[in-house]
Amino acid sequence: MLKEPATKRGKATRDRLVAAADAMIAERGVEGASLDQILASADVSKSQLYHYFDGKDELVRAVIARRRAEIIGRQTSLLPELDSWDAIETWLKIVYEGHESHGFRGGCPIGSLANELADKDDRARLDLAEGFEAWQGLLVDGLNKMRARGEIKRSADPYELATAVFAAMQGGLLLAKTRREPEPLRIALDAARAHLRSYKTVRTKSRPRKQRG
């Protein structure tokens, strides 16, 4: 059971522990990051660990929550809403350039954990699924607004469209990470972009009425 600290000092200790676990897991994976290594990196004792967490599994769930908050916070600070074609285009560009700048190493902060934990820890899997839903929900909300304004077809299902975009993004990123080259992610994002734009409404200019004379 995740326990919230009662004091600022306790919160600082807990945050330091979760940050150390996050960094160690990013470097070595969940299996490769031992509790002893995490505790040494955070300069935290085992008694302090068990004051906030029941064990490593609970600590990993805190890492999932941390990564989810960071992704949502970073995206909303750059693009508060994905409710226009320009905003979506900028978002896709940010996704590509962000991973390109890291040489396609590390992968998606949530997706990398999902690859490792989804078949091993059902509580972690559910946490990761909620993380994806929250992240994807930003695009769903934007597409709903665009549909209400008539910018995408009424037949479009924003949830299905967003799911297709995220599936393409995650698959492209996995291939780019594996091959250490940008083309898989670029191709996947281009496909996602084309799929979205296939639902774009075509606005026709009304012809001026002929005057009777």
Short mmCIF file of N, CA and C in Angstrom, two decimals, residues 64 68 71-72 108-115 125-138 159 166 169-170:
data_model
loop_
_atom_site.label_atom_id
_atom_site.label_comp_id
_atom_site.label_asym_id
_atom_site.label_seq_id
_atom_site.Cartn_x
_atom_site.Cartn_y
_atom_site.Cartn_z
N ILE A 64 6.15 4.44 -11.54
CA ILE A 64 5.16 4.56 -12.62
C ILE A 64 4.36 5.86 -12.46
N ARG A 68 4.32 9.01 -15.07
CA ARG A 68 3.04 9.49 -15.63
C ARG A 68 2.89 10.99 -15.39
N ILE A 71 5.29 13.03 -17.66
CA ILE A 71 4.90 13.08 -19.06
C ILE A 71 3.72 14.03 -19.26
N ILE A 72 2.70 13.89 -18.43
CA ILE A 72 1.51 14.74 -18.54
C ILE A 72 1.90 16.20 -18.28
N CYS A 108 10.08 4.94 -24.57
CA CYS A 108 9.02 5.66 -23.87
C CYS A 108 9.10 5.36 -22.38
N PRO A 109 9.05 6.37 -21.51
CA PRO A 109 9.15 6.13 -20.07
C PRO A 109 8.08 5.17 -19.53
N ILE A 110 6.88 5.22 -20.11
CA ILE A 110 5.81 4.30 -19.69
C ILE A 110 5.90 3.00 -20.46
N GLY A 111 6.10 3.11 -21.77
CA GLY A 111 6.14 1.92 -22.61
C GLY A 111 7.24 0.95 -22.23
N SER A 112 8.41 1.48 -21.85
CA SER A 112 9.53 0.60 -21.47
C SER A 112 9.18 -0.22 -20.23
N LEU A 113 8.47 0.40 -19.28
CA LEU A 113 8.04 -0.35 -18.10
C LEU A 113 6.96 -1.36 -18.44
N ALA A 114 6.07 -0.98 -19.36
CA ALA A 114 5.01 -1.90 -19.78
C ALA A 114 5.60 -3.16 -20.41
N ASN A 115 6.65 -2.98 -21.23
CA ASN A 115 7.30 -4.14 -21.86
C ASN A 115 7.85 -5.10 -20.82
N ARG A 125 0.67 -3.39 -14.14
CA ARG A 125 0.07 -3.32 -15.47
C ARG A 125 -1.12 -2.36 -15.48
N LEU A 126 -1.97 -2.44 -14.48
CA LEU A 126 -3.13 -1.56 -14.41
C LEU A 126 -2.71 -0.10 -14.24
N ASP A 127 -1.67 0.13 -13.43
CA ASP A 127 -1.14 1.49 -13.27
C ASP A 127 -0.63 2.04 -14.59
N LEU A 128 0.08 1.19 -15.33
CA LEU A 128 0.62 1.60 -16.63
C LEU A 128 -0.51 1.85 -17.63
N ALA A 129 -1.53 1.02 -17.59
CA ALA A 129 -2.68 1.22 -18.49
C ALA A 129 -3.36 2.55 -18.19
N GLU A 130 -3.49 2.88 -16.90
CA GLU A 130 -4.08 4.17 -16.52
C GLU A 130 -3.19 5.32 -16.97
N GLY A 131 -1.87 5.12 -16.93
CA GLY A 131 -0.95 6.15 -17.40
C GLY A 131 -1.13 6.42 -18.88
N PHE A 132 -1.22 5.35 -19.66
CA PHE A 132 -1.45 5.51 -21.09
C PHE A 132 -2.79 6.18 -21.36
N GLU A 133 -3.82 5.78 -20.62
CA GLU A 133 -5.15 6.36 -20.80
C GLU A 133 -5.15 7.86 -20.51
N ALA A 134 -4.45 8.26 -19.46
CA ALA A 134 -4.39 9.69 -19.11
C ALA A 134 -3.65 10.47 -20.19
N TRP A 135 -2.55 9.93 -20.67
CA TRP A 135 -1.76 10.57 -21.72
C TRP A 135 -2.56 10.64 -23.02
N GLN A 136 -3.11 9.51 -23.41
CA GLN A 136 -3.91 9.45 -24.62
C GLN A 136 -5.14 10.35 -24.51
N GLY A 137 -5.65 10.49 -23.28
CA GLY A 137 -6.84 11.31 -23.07
C GLY A 137 -6.66 12.76 -23.47
N LEU A 138 -5.41 13.25 -23.43
CA LEU A 138 -5.16 14.63 -23.87
C LEU A 138 -5.48 14.78 -25.35
N TYR A 159 -11.57 8.49 -29.62
CA TYR A 159 -10.83 7.50 -28.84
C TYR A 159 -10.10 6.52 -29.76
N PHE A 166 -1.32 6.42 -30.83
CA PHE A 166 -0.42 5.96 -29.78
C PHE A 166 0.16 4.58 -30.11
N MET A 169 2.88 5.28 -32.59
CA MET A 169 4.01 5.93 -31.93
C MET A 169 4.82 4.94 -31.11
N GLN A 170 4.14 4.10 -30.32
CA GLN A 170 4.85 3.15 -29.47
C GLN A 170 5.56 2.09 -30.30
#
